[in-house]
Coordinates of C-alpha atoms in Angstrom, one line a residue:
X37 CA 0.0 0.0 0.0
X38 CA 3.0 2.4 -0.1
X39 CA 2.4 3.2 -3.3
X40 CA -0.4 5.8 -4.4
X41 CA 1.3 9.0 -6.0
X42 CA 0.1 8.3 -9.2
X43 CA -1.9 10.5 -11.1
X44 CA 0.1 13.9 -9.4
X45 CA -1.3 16.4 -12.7
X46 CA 0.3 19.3 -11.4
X47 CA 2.8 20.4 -8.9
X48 CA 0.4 22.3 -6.0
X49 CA 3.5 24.2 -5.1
X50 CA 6.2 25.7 -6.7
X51 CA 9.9 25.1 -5.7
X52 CA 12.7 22.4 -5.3
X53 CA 11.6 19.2 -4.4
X54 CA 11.0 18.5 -0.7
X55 CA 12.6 15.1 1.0
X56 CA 10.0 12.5 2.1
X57 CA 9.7 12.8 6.3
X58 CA 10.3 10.2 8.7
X59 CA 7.4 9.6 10.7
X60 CA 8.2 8.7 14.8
X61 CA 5.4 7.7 17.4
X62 CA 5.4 10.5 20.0
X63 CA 2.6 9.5 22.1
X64 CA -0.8 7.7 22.9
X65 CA -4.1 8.7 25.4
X66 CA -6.6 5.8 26.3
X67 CA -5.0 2.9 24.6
X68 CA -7.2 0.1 25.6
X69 CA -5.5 -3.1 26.3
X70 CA -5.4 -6.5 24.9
X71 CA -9.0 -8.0 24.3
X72 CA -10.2 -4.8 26.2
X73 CA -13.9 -4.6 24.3
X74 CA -14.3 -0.6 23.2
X75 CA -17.3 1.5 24.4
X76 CA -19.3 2.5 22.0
X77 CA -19.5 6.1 23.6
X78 CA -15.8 6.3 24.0
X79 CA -15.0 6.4 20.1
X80 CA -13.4 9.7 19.4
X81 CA -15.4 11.6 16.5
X82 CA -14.3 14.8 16.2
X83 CA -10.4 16.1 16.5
X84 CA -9.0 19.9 16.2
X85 CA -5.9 21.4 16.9
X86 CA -6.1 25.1 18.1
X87 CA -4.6 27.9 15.9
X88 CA -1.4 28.0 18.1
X89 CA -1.2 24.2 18.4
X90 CA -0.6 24.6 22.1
X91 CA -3.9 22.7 22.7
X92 CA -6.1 20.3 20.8
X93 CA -9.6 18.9 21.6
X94 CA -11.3 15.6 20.5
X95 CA -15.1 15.0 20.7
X96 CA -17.0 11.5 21.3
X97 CA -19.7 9.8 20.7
X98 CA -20.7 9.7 24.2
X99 CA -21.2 13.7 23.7
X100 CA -17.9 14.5 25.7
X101 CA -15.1 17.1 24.7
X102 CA -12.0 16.4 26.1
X103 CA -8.7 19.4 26.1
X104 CA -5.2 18.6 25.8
X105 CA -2.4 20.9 26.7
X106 CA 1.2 21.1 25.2
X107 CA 3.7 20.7 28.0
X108 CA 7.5 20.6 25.9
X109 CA 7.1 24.2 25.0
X110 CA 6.5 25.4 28.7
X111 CA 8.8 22.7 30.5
X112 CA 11.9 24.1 28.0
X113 CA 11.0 27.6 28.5
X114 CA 9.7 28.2 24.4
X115 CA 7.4 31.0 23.5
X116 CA 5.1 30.7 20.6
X117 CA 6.6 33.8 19.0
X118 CA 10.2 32.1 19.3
X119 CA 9.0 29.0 17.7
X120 CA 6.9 31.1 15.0
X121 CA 10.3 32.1 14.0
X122 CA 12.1 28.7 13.1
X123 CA 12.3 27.1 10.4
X124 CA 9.5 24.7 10.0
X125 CA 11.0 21.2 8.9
X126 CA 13.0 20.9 12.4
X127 CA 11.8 18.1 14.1
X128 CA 10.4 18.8 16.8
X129 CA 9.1 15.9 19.7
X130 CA 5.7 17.9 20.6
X131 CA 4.5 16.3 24.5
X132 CA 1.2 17.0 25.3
X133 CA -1.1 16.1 28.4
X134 CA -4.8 15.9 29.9
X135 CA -6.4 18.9 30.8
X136 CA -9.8 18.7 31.6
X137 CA -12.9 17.8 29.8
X138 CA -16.5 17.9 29.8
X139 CA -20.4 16.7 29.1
X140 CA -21.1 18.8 26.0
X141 CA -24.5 17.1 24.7
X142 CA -26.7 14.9 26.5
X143 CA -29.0 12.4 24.0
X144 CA -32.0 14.2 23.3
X145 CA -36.4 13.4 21.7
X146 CA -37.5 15.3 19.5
X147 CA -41.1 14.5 20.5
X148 CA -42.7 16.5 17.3
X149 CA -40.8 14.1 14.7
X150 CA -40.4 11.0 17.0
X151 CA -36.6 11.3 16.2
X152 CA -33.7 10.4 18.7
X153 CA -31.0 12.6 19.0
X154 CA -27.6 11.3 19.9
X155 CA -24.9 13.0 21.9
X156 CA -22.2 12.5 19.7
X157 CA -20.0 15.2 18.8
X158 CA -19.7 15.8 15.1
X159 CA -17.3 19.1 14.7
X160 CA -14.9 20.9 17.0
X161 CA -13.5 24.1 16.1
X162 CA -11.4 26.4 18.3
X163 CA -12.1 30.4 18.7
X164 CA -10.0 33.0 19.8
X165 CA -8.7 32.9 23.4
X166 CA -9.0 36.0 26.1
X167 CA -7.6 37.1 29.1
X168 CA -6.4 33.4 29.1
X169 CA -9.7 31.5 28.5
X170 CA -10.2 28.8 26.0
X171 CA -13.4 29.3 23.9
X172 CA -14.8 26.3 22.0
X173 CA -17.4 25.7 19.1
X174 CA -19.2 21.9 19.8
X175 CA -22.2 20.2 17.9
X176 CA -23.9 16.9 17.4
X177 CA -26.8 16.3 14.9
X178 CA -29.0 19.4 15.8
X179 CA -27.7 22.1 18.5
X180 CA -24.7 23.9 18.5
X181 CA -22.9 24.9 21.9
X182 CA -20.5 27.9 22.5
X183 CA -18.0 26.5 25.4
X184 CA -15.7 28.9 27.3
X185 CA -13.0 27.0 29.9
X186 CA -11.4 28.9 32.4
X187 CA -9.2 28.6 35.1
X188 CA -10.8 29.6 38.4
X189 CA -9.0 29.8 42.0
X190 CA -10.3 27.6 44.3
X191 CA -12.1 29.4 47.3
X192 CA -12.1 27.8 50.5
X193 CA -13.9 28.0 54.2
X194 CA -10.8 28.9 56.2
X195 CA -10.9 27.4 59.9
X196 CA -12.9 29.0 62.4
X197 CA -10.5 30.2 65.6
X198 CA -12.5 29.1 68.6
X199 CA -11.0 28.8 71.5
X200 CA -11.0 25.1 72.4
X201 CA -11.3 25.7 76.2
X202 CA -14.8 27.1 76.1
X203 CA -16.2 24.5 74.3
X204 CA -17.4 22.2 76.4
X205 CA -19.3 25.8 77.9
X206 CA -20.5 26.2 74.5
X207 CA -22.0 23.2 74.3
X208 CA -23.8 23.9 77.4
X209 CA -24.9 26.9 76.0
X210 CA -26.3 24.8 72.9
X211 CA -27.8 22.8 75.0
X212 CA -29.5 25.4 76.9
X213 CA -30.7 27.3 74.0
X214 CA -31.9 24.1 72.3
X215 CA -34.6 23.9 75.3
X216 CA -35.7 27.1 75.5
X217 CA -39.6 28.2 75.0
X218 CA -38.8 30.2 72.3
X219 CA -37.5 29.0 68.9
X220 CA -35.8 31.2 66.7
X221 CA -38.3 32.5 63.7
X222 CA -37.9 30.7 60.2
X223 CA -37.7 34.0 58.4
X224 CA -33.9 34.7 59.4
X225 CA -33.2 33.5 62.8
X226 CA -33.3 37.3 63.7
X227 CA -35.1 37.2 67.4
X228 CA -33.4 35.4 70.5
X229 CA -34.8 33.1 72.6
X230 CA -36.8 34.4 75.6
X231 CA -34.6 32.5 78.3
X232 CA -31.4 33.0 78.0
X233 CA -28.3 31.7 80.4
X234 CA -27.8 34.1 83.3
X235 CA -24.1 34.6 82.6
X236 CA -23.4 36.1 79.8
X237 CA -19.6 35.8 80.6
X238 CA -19.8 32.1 79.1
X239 CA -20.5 33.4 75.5
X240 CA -17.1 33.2 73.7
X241 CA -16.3 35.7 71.0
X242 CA -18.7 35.2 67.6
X243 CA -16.5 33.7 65.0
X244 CA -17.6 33.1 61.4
X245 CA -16.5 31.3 58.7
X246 CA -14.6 32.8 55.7
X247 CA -14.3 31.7 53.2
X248 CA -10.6 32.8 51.5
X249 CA -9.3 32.0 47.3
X250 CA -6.1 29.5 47.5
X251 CA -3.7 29.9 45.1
X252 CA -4.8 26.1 44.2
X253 CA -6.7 26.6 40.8
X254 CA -9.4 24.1 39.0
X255 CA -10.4 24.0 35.4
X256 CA -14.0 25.3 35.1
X257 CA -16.2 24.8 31.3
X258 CA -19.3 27.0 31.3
X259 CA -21.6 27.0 28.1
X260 CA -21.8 30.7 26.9
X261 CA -24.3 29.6 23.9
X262 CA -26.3 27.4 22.6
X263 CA -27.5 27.9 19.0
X264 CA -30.7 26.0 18.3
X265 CA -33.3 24.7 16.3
X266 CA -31.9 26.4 13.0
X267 CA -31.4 23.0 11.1
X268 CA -33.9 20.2 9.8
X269 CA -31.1 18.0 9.1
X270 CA -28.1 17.0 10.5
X271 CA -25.5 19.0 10.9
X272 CA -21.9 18.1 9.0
X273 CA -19.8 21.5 9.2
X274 CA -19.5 24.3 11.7
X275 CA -16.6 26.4 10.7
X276 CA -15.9 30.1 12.2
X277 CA -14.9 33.4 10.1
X278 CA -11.6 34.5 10.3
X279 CA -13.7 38.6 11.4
X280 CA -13.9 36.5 14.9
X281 CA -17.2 37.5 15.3
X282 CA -19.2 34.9 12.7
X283 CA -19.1 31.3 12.2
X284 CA -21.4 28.5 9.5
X285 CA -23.0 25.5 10.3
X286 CA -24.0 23.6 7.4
X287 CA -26.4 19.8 7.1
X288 CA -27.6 18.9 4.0
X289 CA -30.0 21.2 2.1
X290 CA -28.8 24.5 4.6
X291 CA -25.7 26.4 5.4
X292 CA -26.6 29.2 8.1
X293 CA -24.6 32.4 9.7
X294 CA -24.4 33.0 12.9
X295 CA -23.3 36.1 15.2
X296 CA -21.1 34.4 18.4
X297 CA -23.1 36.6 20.3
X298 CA -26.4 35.9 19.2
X299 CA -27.8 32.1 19.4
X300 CA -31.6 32.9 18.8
X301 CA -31.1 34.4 15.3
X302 CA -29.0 33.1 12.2
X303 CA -29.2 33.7 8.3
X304 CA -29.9 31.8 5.6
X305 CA -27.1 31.9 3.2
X306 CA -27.2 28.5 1.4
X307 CA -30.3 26.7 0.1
X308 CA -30.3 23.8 -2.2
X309 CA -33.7 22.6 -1.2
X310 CA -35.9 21.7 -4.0
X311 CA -39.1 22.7 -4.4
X312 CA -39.7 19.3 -5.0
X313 CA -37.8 17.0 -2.5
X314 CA -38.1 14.3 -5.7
X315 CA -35.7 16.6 -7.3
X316 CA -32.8 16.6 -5.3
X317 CA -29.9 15.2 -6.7
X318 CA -27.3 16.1 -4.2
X319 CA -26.7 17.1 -1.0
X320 CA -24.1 19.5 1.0
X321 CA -21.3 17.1 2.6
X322 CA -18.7 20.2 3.8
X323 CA -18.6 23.3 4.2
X324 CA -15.6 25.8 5.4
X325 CA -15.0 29.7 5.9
X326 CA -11.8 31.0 3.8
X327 CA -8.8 30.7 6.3
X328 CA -8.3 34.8 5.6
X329 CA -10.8 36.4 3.4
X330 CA -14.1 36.8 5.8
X331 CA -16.4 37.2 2.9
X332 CA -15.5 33.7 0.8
X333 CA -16.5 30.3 2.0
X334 CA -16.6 26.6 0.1
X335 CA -19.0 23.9 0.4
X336 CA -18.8 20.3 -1.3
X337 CA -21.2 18.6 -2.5
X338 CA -22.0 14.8 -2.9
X339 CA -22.0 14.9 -6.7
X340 CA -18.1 15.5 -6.0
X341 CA -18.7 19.1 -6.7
X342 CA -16.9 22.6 -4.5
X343 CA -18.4 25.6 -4.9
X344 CA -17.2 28.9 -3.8
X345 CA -19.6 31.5 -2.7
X346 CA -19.1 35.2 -2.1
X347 CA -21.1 37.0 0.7
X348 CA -20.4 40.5 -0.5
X349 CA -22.5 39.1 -4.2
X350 CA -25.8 38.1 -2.5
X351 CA -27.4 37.7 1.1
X352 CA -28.5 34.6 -0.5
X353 CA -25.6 33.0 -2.0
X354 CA -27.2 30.1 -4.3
X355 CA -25.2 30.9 -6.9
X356 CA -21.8 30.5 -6.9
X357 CA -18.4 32.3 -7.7
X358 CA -16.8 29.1 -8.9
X359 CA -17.7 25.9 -9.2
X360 CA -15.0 23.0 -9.1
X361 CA -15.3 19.5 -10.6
X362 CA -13.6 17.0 -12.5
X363 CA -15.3 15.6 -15.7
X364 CA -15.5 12.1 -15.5
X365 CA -13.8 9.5 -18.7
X366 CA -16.4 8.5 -21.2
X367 CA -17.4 5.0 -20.7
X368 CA -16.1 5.4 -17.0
X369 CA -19.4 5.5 -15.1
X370 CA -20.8 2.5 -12.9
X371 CA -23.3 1.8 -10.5
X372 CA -20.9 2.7 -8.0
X373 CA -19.7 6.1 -9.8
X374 CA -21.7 9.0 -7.8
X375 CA -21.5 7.0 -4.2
X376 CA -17.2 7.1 -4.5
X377 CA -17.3 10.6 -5.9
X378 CA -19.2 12.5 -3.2
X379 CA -17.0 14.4 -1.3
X380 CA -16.9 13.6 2.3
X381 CA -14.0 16.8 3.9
X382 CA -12.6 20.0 2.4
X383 CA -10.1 22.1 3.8
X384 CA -8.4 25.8 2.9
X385 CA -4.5 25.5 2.6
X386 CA -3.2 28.1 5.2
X387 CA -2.8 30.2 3.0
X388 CA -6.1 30.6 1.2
X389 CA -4.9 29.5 -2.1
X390 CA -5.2 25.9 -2.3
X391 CA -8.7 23.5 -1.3
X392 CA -8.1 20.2 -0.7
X393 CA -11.1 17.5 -0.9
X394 CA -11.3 14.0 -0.1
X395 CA -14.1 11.2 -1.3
X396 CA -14.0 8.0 -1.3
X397 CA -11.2 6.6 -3.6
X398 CA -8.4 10.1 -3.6
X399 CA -7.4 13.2 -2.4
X400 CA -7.4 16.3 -4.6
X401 CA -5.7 19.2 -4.6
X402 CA -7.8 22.5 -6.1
X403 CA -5.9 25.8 -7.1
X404 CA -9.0 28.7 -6.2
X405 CA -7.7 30.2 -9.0
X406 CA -8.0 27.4 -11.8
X407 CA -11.5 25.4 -11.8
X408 CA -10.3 23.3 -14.9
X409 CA -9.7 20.7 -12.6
X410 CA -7.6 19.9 -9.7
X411 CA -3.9 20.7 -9.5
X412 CA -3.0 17.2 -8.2
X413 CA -4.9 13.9 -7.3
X414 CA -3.8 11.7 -4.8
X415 CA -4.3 7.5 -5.1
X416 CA -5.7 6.4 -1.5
X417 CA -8.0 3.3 -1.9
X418 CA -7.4 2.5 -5.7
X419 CA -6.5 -0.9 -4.5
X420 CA -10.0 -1.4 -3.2
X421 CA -11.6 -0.9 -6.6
X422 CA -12.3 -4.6 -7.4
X423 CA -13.9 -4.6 -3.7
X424 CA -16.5 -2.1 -4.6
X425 CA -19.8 -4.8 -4.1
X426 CA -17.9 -6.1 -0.7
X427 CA -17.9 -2.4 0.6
X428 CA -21.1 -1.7 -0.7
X429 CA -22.9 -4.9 1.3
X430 CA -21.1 -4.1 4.8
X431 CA -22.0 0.0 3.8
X432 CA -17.8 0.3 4.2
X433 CA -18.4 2.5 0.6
X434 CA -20.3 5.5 2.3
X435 CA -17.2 6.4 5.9
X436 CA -16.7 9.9 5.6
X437 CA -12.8 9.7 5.7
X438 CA -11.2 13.7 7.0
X439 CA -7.9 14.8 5.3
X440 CA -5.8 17.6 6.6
X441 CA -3.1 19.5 4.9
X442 CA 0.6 20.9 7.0
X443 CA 1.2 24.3 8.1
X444 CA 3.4 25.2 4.6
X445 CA 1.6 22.8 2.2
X446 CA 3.9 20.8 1.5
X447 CA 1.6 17.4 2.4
X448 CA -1.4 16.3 2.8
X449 CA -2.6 13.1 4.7
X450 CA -6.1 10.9 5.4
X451 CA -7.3 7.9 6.6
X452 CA -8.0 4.5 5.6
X453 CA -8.7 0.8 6.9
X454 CA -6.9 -1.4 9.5
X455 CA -6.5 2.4 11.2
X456 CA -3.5 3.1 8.5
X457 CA -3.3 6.8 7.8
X458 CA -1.4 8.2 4.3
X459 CA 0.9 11.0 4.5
X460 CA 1.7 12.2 0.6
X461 CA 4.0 15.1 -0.6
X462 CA 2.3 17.7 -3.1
X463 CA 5.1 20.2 -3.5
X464 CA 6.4 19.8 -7.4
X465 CA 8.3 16.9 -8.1
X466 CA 7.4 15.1 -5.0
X467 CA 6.9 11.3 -5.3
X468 CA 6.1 10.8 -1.2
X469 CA 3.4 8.8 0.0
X470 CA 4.1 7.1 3.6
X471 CA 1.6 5.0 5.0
X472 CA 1.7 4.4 8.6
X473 CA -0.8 2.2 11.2
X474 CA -1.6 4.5 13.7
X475 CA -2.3 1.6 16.1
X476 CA 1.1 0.1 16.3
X477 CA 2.4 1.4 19.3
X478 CA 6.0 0.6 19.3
X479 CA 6.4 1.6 23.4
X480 CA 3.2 -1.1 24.0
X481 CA 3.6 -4.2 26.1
X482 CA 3.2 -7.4 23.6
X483 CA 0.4 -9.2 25.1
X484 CA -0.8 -12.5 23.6
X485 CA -4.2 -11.5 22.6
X486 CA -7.1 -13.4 24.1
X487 CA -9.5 -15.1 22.3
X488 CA -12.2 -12.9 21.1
X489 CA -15.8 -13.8 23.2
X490 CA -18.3 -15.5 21.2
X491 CA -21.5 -13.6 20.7
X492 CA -24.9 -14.9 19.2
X493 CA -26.2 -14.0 15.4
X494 CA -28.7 -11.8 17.2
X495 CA -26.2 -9.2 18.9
X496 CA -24.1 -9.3 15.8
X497 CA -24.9 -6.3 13.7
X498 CA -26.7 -6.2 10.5
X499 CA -23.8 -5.5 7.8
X500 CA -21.4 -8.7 9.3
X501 CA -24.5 -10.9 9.0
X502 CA -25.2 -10.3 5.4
X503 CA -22.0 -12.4 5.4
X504 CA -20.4 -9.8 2.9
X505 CA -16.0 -10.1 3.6
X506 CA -15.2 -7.7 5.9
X507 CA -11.1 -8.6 5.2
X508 CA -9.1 -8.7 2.0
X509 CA -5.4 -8.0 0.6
X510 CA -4.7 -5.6 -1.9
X511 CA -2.4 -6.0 -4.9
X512 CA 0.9 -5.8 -2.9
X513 CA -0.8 -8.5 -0.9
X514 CA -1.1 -6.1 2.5
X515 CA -4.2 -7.0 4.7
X516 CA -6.5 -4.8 5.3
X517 CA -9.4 -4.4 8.2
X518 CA -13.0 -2.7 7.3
X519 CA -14.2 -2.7 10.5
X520 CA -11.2 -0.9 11.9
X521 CA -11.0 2.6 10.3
X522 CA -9.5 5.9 11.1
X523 CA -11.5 8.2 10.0
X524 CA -10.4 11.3 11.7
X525 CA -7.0 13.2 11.9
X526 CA -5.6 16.9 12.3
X527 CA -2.3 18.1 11.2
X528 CA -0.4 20.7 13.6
X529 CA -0.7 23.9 12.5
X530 CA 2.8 24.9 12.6
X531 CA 5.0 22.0 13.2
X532 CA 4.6 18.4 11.5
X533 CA 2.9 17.0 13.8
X534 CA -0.1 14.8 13.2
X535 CA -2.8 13.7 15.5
X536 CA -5.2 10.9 14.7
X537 CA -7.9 8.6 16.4
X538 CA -8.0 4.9 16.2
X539 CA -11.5 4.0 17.8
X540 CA -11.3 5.2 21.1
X541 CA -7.6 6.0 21.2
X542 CA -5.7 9.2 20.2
X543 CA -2.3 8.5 18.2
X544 CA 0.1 11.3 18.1
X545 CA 2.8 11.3 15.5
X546 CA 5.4 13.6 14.5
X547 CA 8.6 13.9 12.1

């Protein structure tokens, strides 16, 4: 499987050529171990890095957010400014660690459409940090949430200085009061009880607690915002505006603007709703702000299709600025044509210049500037063309693979089976394409693995007992795995760094 440059049309990037990397395991967080069965609500879904890179967050399907924090750059004294300044292919070991996390959705009825709601978290995307806070964009099918996390200082009761030899006396005097004719009122305890001990003398002085902030600190997540009950449909793409102040979320028909500030009210920017649903012919798969221009955003389509839209043109933007697709071969199409052409992640290049969008079979590389056709396309399950029916039966055909690209452009990378992920140089003249398991953890302990449990037909689910392979080789004769998939990864903005989730675990690479 190590091959898959083929069909590079165009170098992305002008320039010498750049040296393939060496990929090294930096680190792993909730490896499970050996015959350990995975939670369903533990599988990571969603992964972001933040725009420094000092922090990155995954989402779950059990609705959970967790934070990580970089550690390296503080334990060796770095500053982001310093590190902003050097040159970009040193290698650099980034170390990150737990920082908090947090219940972001809880499953949900919609009681009107009889339609469950789960908790998982579907997109993740960071916004700009103040006065040290962390703000973060979460969403599952329906509801958006606006998360800020903080760190608060601990307040504490401080101890009360009575003085230990009067208290036997004031328990005497407890006890006295306690039998007094007189209760205090309910309204405030303001009135004192009619019979009250003759000396007076045994009343100590009246200490109360106070309560004091320790310099000991605790992570604290508050919601800000939830934006609601704009979308009929699920919910794909949240992406925010690089004004700071806007963001898009985007299901299938509908891509909507919202203010950060305002969670009752959003616009309408994108319709593709029919006025006949038995006209639709495709639907909106991604959708993502320009990294730099606030005014220019891109959606993809499932007919393979990105469209980029200009806010300034229209306040309804269903037509586009440009349109880019590839024309398919004559005599090419199949029963299988539109399902491994739909486009299932786009991302801007830093820079704003270059889209990159990933379906099924490749990875292409779009110039904004030239909508003849993409400037490079990138081979990642070619091998798995003869195994179209198989992936078909077990519904393997329709994962929604991610892709990412680096910090300078240079490469791109995506997912596949068996949790392999494809790293691929798209700089002129570049021939690399690495593929690495993101599971093989060379620091693990080797474990003989256990005999898998044997479960009944009836808990088995419904693709594995239409008996359809769910294992195969490809050409090269490598194995492959359809039921383990890494379908989610993030590149580090700055550094070459990637991070990537296997199931329920989080892989970090680096080179």
């Amino acid at each position: 499987m190590n091959g898959g440059g083929e069909g590079l049309a165009a170098p992305a990037t002008s320039g010498a050529a750049v040296s393939p990397l060496e990929w090294k395991f930096s680190q792993v967080f909730g490896e499970r171990t050996a015959g350990e069965e995975v939670q369903e609500v533990d599988i990571i879904s969603a992964i972001e890095f933040d725009r420094t890179g000092d922090h990155l967050a995954t989402g779950d399907r059990g609705g959970r957010v967790v934070l990580f924090e970089r550690t390296d750059i503080k334990d060796h004294g770095g500053h982001r400014r310093d590190l902003e300044r050097m040159d970009y292919s040193i290698s650099r070991h980034p170390e990150f660690r737990y920082k908090t996390e947090f219940q972001s959705h809880e499953p949900e009825f919609d009681y009107l459409k009889s339609l469950e709601i789960e908790e998982k978290i579907n997109k993740i995307r960071w916004c700009q940090t103040a006065n040290g806070a962390l703000f973060v964009l979460s969403t599952n099918d329906k509801t958006i949430k606006y998360w800020k996390v903080q760190e608060k200082k601990i307040k504490k009761v401080c101890e009360m200085n009575v003085d230990a030899s009067k208290s036997m006396e004031n328990g005497a005097v407890a006890s006295s009061m306690s039998t007094s004719s007189k209760p205090y009122l309910a309204n405030g305890c303001k009135d004192r009880p009619v019979s009250s001990p003759s000396n007076d003398t045994s009343f100590p002085a009246l200490h109360l607690p106070v309560v004091v902030t320790s310099q000991e600190t605790s992570l604290v997540a508050r919601c800000r915002r939830v934006y609601a009950h704009a979308h009929d449909y699920h919910i794909n793409s949240i992406s925010n505006n690089s004004d700071g102040e806007t963001f898009i979320s985007a299901d299938d028909l509908r891509i909507n603007l919202w203010n950060l500030e305002i969670s009752n009210q959003s616009f309408n920017i994108v319709d593709v709703k029919p006025a006949n649903m038995e006209d639709l012919t495709e639907v909106i798969t991604s959708a993502e702000f320009h990294p730099t221009h606030c005014n220019t955003l891109a959606y993809s389509s499932s007919k393979g299709s990105i469209r980029l839209i200009d806010l300034r043109q229209s306040a309804l933007c269903d037509t586009h600025s440009k349109l880019f697709e590839e024309q398919e071969a004559p005599g090419s199409r199949s029963f299988f044509t539109e399902i491994i052409a739909s486009i299932s992640d786009i991302k801007f290049a830093k820079n704003g210049r270059h889209i990159l969008s990933r379906d099924y079979m490749t990875l292409k590389l779009w110039d904004i500037n030239m909508d003849s056709g993409p400037v490079a396309t990138l081979q990642v399950h070619e091998h798995l063309r003869p195994k179209l029916c198989d992936l078909y039966e077990n519904d393997s055909i329709f994962d929604k693979f991610e892709c990412c690209l680096s910090g300078d452009g240079h490469r791109v990378a995506t997912g596949s089976y068996s949790n392999l992920f494809r790293v691929f140089g798209c700089s002129e003249g570049s021939t690399e394409a690495t593929t690495l398991e993101a599971s093989k953890n060379p620091m693990r302990r080797q474990v003989q693995t256990p005999a898998r449990p044997s479960r009944s037909l009836g808990n088995l689910p419904r693709v594995l007992r239409r008996g359809a392979d769910n294992s195969g080789a490809d050409t090269n004769g490598n194995s492959f795995d359809f039921t383990t998939k890494l379908l989610h990864l993030a590149w580090h903005p700055s550094e070459n760094s990637i991070a990537c989730a296997a199931s329920n675990s989080l892989y970090m690479y680096y080179a």
